[in-house]
Coordinates of C-alpha atoms and ligand atoms in Angstrom, one line a residue:
X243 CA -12.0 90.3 -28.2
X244 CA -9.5 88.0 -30.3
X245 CA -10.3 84.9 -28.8
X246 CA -13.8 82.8 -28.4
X247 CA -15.2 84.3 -25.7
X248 CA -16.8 82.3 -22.3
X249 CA -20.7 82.7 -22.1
X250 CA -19.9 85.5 -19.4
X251 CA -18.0 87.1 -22.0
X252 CA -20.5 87.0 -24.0
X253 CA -23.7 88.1 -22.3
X254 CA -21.4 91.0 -21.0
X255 CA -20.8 92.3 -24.4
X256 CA -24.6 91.5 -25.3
X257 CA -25.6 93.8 -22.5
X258 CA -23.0 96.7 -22.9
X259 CA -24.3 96.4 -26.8
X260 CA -27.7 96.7 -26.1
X261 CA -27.3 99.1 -23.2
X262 CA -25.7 101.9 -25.9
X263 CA -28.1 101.4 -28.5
X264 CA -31.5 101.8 -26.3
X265 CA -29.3 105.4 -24.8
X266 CA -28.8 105.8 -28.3
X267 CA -32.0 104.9 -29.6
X268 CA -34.4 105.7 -27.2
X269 CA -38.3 104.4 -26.3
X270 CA -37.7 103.0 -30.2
X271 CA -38.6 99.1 -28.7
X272 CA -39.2 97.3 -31.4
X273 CA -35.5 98.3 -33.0
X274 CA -34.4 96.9 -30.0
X275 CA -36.3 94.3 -30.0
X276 CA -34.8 93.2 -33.9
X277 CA -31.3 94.2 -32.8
X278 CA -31.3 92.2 -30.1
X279 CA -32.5 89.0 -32.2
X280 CA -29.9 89.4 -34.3
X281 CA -26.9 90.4 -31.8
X282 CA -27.5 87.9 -29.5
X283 CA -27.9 84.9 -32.1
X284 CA -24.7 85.5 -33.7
X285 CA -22.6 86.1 -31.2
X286 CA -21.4 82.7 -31.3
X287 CA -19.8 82.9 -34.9
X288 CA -18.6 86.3 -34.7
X289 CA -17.0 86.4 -31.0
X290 CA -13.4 84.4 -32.7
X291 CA -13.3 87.1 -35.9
X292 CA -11.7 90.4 -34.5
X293 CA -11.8 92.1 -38.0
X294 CA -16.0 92.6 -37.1
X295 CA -15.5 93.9 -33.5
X296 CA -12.2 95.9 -34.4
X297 CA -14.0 98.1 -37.3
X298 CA -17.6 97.9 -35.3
X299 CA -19.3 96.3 -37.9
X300 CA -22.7 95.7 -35.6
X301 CA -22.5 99.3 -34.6
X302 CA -22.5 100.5 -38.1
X303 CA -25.0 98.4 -39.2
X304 CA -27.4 98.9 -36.3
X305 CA -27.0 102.5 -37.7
X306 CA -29.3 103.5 -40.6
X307 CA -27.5 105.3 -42.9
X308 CA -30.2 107.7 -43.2
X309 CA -33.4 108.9 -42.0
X310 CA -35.7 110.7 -44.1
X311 CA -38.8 112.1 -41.9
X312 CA -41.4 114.8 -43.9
X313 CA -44.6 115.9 -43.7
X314 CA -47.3 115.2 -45.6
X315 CA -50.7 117.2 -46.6
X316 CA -53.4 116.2 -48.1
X317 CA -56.7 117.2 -48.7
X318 CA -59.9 114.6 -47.8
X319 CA -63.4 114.5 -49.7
X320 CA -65.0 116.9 -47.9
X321 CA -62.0 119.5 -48.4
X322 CA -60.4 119.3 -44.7
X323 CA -56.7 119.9 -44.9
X324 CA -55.4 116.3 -43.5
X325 CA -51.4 115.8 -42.2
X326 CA -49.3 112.7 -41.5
X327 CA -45.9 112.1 -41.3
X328 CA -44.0 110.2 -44.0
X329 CA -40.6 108.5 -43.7
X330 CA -38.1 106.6 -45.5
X331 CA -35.1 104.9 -43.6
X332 CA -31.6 103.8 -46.0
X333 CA -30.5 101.4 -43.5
X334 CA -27.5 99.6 -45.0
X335 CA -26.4 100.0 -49.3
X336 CA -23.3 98.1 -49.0
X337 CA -24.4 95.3 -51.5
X338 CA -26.6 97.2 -53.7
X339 CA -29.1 99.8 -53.8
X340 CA -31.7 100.2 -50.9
X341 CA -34.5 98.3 -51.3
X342 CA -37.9 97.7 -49.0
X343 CA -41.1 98.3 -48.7
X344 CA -43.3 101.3 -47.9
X345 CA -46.2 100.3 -45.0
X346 CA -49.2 102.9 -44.5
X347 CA -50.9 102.2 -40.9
X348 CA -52.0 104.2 -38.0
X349 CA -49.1 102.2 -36.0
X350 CA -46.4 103.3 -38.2
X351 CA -43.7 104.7 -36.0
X352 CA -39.9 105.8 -36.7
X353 CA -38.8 102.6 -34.2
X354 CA -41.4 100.2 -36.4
X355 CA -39.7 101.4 -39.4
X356 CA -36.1 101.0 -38.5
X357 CA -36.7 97.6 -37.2
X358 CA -38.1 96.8 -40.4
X359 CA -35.4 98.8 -42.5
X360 CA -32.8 96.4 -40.6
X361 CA -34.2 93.4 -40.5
X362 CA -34.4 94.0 -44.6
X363 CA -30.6 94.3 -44.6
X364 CA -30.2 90.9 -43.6
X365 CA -33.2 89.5 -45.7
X366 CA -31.9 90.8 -48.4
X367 CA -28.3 89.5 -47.9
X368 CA -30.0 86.1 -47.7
X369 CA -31.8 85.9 -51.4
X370 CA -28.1 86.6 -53.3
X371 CA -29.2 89.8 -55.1
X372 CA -27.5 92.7 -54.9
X373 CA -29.9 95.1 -52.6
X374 CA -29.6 96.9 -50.2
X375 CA -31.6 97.3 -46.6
X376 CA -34.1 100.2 -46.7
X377 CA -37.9 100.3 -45.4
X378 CA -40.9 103.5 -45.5
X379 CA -44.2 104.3 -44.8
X380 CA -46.1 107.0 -43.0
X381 CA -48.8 106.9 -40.1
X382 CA -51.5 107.3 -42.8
X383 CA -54.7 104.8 -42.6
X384 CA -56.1 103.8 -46.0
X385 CA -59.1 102.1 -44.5
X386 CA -62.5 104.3 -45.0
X387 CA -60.7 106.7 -47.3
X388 CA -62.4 107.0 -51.1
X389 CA -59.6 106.0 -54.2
X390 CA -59.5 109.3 -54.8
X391 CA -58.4 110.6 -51.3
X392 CA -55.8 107.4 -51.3
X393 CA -54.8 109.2 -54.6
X394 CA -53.9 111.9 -53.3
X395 CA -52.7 110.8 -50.5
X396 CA -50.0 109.0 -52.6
X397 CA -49.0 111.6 -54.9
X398 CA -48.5 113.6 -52.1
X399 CA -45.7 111.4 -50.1
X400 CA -44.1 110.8 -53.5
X401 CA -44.1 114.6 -54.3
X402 CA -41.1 114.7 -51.2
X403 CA -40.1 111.0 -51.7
X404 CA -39.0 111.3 -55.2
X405 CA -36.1 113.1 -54.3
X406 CA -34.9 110.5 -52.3
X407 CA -35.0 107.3 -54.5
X408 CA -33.8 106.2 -57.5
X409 CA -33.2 103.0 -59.3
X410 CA -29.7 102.8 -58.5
X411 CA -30.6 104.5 -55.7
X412 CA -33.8 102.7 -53.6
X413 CA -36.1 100.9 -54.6
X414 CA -39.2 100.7 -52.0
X415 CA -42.3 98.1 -52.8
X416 CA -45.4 97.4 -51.1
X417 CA -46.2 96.2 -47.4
X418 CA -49.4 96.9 -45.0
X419 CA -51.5 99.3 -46.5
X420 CA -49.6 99.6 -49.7
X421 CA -50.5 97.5 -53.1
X422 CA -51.0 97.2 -56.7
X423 CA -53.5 100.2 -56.2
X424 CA -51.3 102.9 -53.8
X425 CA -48.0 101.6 -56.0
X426 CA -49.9 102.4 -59.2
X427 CA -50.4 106.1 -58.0
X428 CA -46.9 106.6 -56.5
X429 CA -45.7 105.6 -59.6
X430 CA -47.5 107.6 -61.6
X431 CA -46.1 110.6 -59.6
X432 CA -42.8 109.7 -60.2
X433 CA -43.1 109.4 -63.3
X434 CA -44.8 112.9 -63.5
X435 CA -42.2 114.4 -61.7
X436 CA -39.3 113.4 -63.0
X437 CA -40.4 112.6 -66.9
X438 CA -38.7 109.1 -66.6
X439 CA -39.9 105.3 -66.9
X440 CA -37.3 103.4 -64.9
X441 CA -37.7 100.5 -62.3
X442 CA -37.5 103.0 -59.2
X443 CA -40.5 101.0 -57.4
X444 CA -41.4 96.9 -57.6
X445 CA -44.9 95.2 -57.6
X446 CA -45.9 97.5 -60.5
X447 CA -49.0 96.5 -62.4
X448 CA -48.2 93.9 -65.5
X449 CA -48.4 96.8 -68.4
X450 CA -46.4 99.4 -67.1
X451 CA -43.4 97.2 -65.7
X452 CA -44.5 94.6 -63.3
X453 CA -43.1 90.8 -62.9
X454 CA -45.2 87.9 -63.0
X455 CA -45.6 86.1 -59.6
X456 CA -44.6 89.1 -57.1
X457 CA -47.9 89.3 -55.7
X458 CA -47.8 86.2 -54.8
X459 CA -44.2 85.6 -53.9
X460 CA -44.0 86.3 -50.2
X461 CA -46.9 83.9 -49.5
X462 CA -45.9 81.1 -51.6
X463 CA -41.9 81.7 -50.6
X464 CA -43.1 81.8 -47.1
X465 CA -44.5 77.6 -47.4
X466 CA -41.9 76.6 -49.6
X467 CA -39.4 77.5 -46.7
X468 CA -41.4 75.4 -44.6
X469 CA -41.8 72.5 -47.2
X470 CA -37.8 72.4 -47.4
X471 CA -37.2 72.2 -43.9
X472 CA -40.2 69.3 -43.6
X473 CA -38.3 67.6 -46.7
X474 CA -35.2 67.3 -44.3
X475 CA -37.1 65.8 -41.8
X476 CA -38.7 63.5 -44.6
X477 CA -41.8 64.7 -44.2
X478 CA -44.6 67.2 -45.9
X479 CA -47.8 69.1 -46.2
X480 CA -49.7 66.2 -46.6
X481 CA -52.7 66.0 -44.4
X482 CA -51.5 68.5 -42.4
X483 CA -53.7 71.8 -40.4
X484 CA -52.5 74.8 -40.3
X485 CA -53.3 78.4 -39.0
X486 CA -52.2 81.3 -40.5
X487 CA -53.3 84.3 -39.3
X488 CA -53.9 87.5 -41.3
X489 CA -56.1 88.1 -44.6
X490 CA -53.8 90.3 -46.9
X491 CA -51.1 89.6 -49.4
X492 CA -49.0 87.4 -47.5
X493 CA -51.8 85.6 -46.2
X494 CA -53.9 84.5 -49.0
X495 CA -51.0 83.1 -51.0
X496 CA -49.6 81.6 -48.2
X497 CA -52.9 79.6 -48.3
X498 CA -53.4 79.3 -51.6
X499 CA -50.1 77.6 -51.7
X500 CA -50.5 75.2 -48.4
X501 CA -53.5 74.1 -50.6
X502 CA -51.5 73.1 -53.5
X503 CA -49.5 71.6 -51.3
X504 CA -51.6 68.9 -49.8
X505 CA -52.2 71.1 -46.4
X506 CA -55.4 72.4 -45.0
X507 CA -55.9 75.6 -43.7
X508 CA -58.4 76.4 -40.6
X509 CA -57.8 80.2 -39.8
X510 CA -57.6 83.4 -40.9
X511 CA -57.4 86.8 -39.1
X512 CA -57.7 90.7 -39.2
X513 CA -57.1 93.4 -37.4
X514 CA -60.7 92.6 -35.6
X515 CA -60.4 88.9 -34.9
X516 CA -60.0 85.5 -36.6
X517 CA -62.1 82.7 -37.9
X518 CA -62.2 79.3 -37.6
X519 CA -63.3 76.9 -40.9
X520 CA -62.9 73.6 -40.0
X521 CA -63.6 72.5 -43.4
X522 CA -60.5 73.8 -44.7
X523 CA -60.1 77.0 -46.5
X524 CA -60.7 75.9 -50.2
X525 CA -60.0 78.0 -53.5
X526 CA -63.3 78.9 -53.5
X527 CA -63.3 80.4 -50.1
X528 CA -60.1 81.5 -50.8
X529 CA -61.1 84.0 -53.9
X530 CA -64.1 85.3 -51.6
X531 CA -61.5 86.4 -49.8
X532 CA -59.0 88.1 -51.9
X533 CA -62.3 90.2 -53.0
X534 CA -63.2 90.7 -49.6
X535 CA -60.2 92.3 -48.6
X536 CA -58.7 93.9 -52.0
X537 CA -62.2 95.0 -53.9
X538 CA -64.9 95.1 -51.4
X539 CA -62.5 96.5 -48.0
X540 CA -64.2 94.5 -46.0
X541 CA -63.9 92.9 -42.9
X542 CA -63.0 89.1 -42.1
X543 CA -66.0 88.1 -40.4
X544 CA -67.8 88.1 -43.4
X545 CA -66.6 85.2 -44.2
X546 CA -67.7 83.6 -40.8
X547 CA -71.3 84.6 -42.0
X548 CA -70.9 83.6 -45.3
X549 CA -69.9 80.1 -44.9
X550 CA -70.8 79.5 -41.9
X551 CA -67.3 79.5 -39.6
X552 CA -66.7 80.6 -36.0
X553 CA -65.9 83.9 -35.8
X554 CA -63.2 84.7 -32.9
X555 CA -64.0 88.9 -31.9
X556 CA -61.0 90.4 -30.8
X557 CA -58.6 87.4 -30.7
X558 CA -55.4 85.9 -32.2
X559 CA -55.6 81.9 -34.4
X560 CA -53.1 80.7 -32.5
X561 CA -55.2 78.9 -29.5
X562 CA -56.9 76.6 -32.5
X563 CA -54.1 73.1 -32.5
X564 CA -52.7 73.2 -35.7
X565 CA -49.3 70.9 -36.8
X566 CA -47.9 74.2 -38.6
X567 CA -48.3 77.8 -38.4
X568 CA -48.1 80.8 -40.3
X569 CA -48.0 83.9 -39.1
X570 CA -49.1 86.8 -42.0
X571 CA -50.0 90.1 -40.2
X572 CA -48.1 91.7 -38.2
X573 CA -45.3 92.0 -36.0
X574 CA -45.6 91.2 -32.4
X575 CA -48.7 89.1 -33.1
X576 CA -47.4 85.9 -31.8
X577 CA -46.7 86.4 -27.6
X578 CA -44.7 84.0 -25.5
X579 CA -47.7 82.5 -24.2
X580 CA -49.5 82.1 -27.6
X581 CA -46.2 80.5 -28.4
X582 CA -46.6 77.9 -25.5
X583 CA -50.5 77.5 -26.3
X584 CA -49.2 76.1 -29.8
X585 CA -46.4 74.3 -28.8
X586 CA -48.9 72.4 -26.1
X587 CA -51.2 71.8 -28.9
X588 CA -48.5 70.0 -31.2
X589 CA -47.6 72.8 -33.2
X590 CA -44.5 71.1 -35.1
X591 CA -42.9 74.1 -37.1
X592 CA -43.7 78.1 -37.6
X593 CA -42.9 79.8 -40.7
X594 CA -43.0 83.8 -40.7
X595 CA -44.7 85.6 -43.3
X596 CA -45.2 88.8 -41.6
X597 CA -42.0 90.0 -40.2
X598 CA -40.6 89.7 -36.9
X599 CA -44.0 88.2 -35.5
X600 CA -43.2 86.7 -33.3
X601 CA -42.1 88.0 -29.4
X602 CA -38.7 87.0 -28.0
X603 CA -40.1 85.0 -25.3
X604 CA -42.3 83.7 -28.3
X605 CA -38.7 82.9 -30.0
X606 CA -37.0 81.4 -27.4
X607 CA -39.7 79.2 -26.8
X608 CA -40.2 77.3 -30.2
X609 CA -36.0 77.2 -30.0
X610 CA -36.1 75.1 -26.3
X611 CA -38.6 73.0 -28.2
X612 CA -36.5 72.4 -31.4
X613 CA -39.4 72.6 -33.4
X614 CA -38.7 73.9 -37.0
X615 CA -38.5 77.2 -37.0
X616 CA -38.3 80.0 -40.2
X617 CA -37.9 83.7 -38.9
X618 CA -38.8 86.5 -41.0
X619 CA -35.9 87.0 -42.7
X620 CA -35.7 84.1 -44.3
X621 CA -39.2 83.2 -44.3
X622 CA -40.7 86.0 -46.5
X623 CA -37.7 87.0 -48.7
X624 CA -39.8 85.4 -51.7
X625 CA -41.2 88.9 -51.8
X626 CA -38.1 91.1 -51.9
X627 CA -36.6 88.4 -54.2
X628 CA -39.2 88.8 -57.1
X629 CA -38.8 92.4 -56.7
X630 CA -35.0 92.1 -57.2
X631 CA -36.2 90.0 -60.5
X632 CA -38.5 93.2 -61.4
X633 CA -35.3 95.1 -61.0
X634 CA -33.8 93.1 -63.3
X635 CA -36.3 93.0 -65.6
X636 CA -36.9 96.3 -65.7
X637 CA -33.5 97.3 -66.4
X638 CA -32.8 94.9 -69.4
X639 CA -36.0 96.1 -70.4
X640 CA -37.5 92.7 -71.2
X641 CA -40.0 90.1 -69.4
X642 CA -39.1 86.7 -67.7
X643 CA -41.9 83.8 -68.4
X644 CA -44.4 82.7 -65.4
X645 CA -42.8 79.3 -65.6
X646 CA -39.0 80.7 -65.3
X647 CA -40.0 83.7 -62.3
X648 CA -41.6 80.0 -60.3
X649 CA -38.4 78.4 -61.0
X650 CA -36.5 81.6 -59.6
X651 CA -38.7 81.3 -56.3
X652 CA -38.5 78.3 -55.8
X653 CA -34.7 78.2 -56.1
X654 CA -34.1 81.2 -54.3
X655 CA -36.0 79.4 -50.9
X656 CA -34.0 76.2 -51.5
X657 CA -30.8 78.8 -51.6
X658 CA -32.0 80.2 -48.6
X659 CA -32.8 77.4 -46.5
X660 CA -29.5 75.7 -47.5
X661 CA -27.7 78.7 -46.0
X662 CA -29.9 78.8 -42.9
X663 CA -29.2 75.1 -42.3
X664 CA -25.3 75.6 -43.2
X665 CA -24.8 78.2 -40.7
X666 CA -27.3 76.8 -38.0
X667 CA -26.7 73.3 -37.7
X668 CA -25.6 72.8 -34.1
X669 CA -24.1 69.7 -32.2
X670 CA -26.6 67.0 -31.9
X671 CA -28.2 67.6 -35.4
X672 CA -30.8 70.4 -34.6
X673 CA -31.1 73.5 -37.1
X674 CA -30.9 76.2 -35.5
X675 CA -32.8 78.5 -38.7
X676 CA -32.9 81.9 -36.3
X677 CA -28.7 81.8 -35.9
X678 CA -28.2 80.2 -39.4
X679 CA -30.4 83.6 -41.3
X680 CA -28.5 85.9 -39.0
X681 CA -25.3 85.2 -39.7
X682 CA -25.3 84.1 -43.3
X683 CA -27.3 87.5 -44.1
X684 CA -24.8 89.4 -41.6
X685 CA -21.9 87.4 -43.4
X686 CA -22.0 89.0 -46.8
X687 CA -22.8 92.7 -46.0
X688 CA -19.9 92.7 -43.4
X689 CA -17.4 91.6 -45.7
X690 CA -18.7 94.2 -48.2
X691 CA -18.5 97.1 -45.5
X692 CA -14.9 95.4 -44.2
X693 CA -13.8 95.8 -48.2
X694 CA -14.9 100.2 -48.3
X695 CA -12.9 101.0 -45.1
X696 CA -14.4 103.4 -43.0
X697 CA -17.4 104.6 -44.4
Ligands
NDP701 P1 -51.7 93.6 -46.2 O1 -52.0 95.0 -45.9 O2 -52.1 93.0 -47.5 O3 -52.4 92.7 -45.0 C1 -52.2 92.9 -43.7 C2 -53.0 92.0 -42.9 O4 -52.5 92.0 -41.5 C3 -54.5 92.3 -42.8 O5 -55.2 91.2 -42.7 C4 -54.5 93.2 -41.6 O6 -55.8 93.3 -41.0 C5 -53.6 92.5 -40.7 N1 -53.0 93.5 -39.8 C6 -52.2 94.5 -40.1 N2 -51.9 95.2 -38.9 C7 -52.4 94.5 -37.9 C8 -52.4 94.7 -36.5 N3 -51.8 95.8 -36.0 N4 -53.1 93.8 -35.8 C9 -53.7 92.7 -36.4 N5 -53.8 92.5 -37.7 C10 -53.1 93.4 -38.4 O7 -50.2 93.4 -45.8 P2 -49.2 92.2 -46.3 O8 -49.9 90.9 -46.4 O9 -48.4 92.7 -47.4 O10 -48.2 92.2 -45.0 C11 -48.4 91.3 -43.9 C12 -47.1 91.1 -43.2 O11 -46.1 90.5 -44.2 C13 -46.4 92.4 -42.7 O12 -45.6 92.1 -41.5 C14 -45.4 92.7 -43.8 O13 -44.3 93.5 -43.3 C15 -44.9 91.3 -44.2 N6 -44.3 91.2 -45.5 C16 -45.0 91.6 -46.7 C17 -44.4 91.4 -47.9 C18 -45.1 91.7 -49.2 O14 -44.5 91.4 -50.2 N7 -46.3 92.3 -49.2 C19 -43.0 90.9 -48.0 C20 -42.5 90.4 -46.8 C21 -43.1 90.6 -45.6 P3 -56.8 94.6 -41.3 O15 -57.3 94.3 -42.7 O16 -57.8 94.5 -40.2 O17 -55.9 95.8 -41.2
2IT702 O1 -40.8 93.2 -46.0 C1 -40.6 93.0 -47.2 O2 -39.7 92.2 -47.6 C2 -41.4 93.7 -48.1 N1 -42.4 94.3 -47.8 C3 -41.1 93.5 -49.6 C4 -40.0 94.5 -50.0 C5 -39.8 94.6 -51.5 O3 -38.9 95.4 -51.8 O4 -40.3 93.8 -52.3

């Protein structure tokens, strides 16, 4: 395919594309579901550049690398022998080592994983540092369980981990299930293991090798990707309501920073349902929350009782009319008709903390619109890009200032929004920010992989 191919052309390459990797790949939907995002969206830049198509760039890449699947036993409080099934995916290393989180949840799934593992390729790509695409996590549910059987839990996945990462190697983080507690015990284990101090996992506590700010990175990265494509339309946060849903990492400093901003926040989710402050979500309310959910465990209608908010049972935020939402918890969380629901309300721009939240239907329904629009991959990278800065850190051995690691983040969005808006900017003056992340994060690492030869 040396020439720019017709739309038939096109969607007939799409489907022969998609139709090997589902044979090759099979029941795994949500990896289809990601490849297909990305595939289909930029198709347009690649269809005139043989070099990708001769030397089957896509196909490689929508080929992990590796696939590390092992068991893991543990033993619960009252002695029962527990098992659950732990994993690590190496999707792409072609601009650095892997790096990505590690999720623990009941819905963790080898397709869930290798969705995420890819998308992180391309996020990656997107912040400048040199990492990597790599994701893990294991079917394990840390809600109910006592520290200690979490403890042991840990210790256990990183007793068969270990021998799989390395800082030149991988690098996992947190994600659902996992933070400063379950990293502190996995990296306690490896260092048990292997007698070595090195910067082999990020979002480490601040005295044994942590960086300022990456707890709150992903949230805050997440609204400043939103406040730089306002800024282009001249606008901001000011007096603006938005939902986010979730009630974890990404969602409280998503709020916390849509508050500094000037925004007001009416709704927060879990797992169970979501409520509905009117008021706003203040810093007061805000801190009841972050104990809620990282001391106490708890559940988010609490807060409903304690300050006297609707509380939703068993539903999603986004039926509440918001200007902007955030999406924090989950992927698939966001369907096409939600999508609709806050389109019809005057939703005016989504930004994705959680990644791929949103459904394709979901997708192509904020693009019709031309609303503004931050996928994942861009979106969230604040996260991954503090943790390259822990890398860093780590490896010169010494400790950037608050004030510099801000300035990092806030640059690093700004970077990635300018790339998202140089490669999506279509005829007529839209951005489109879904193309524009694809390709400049597919850009780089195909051009590394094009430089190896066939590897
Ligand atoms: P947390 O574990 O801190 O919080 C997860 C939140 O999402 C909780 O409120 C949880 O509710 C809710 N949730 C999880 N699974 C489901 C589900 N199946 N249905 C409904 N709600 C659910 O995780 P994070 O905040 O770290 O992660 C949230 C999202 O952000 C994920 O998609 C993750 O991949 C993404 N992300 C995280 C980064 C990070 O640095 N932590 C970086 C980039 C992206 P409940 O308490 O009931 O389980
Ligand atoms: O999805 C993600 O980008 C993360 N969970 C963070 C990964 C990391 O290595 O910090």
């Amino acid at each position: 395919m040396s020439k720019v191919a017709t739309p038939e052309q096109a969607k007939e390459y799409l489907n022969r594309f998609m139709e090997g990797l589902k044979r090759r790949n099979p029941g795994e939907t949500e990896f289809h579901q990601a490849v297909y995002e990305v595939v289909q969206s930029i198709f347009p830049y690649i269809a005139d550049k043989p070099r990708y198509h001769e030397k089957q760039i896509l196909e490689r890449m929508a080929e992990p690398d590796r696939i590390v699947s092992f068991r893991v036993c543990w033993e619960d409080d009252d002695g029962n022998v527990r098992v659950n099934r732990g994993y690590r995916i190496q999707n792409n290393n072609a601009i650095g080592p892997y790096k990505g989180g590690i999720r623990f949840h009941p819905s963790v799934t080898q397709s869930v994983l290798k969705f995420l593992a890819f998308e992180q390729t391309f996020k990656n790509s997107l912040t400048g540092l040199p990492m990597g695409g790599g994701k893990g996590g294991s079917d394990f549910n840390p809600k109910g369980k006592s520290d200690a059987e979490v403890n042991r839990f840990c210790q256990s996945f990183m007793t068969t981990l270990f021998h799989h990462i390395g800082p030149d190697m991988d690098v996992p983080a947190g994600d659902i299930g996992v933070g400063a507690r379950e990293i502190g015990y996995m990296f306690g284990q490896y260092k048990r293991l292997t007698n070595q101090f090195v910067g082999v996992l990020t979002g480490k506590g601040l005295e044994f090798g942590g960086s300022l700010i990456r707890t709150e990175a992903t949230g805050y990265g997440t609204v400043y990707m939103m406040e730089n494509m306002l800024a282009v339309k001249k606008d901001g946060f000011e007096g603006k309501n938005c939902a986010v849903s979730g009630s974890g990492n990404v969602a409280t400093y998503s709020v916390e920073k849509i508050n500094q901003l000037g925004g007001k926040v009416v709704t927060l989710s879990d797992s169970s349902g979501y409520i509905h402050d009117k008021d706003g979500i203040d810093a007061d309310k805000l801190a009841y929350v972050v104990d809620l959910k990282t001391v106490r465990r708890g559940r988010i209608s609490e807060y409903a009782k304690e300050f006297g908010a609707e509380f939703h049972d068993g539903k999603r935020p986004w039926e509440v009319p918001c200007d902007l939402a955030f999406p924090c918890a989950t992927q698939n969380e966001v369907s096409g008709a939600d999508a609709k629901t806050l389109l019809k309300n005057g939703c005016i721009g989504v930004s994705e903390g959680a990644n791929m939240p949103t459904e394709q239907d979901g997708i192509d329904a904020y693009l019709d619109a031309g609303i503004l629009y931050a996928p994942s991959k861009a979106a969230n990278a604040g996260g991954v890009a503090v943790s390259g800065l822990e890398m860093s850190q780590n490896s010169a051995r010494i400790s950037w200032s608050e004030e510099e690691l801000q300035k990092l983040l806030r640059d690093t969005m700004k970077g990635i929004h300018d790339q998202c808006f140089e490669y999506g900017e279509e005829p007529g003056g839209r951005v489109n920010y879904l193309k524009g992340a694809n390709t400049a994060g597919f850009v780089k690492v195909a051009d590394a992989m094009l430089a190896y030869g066939v590897v």
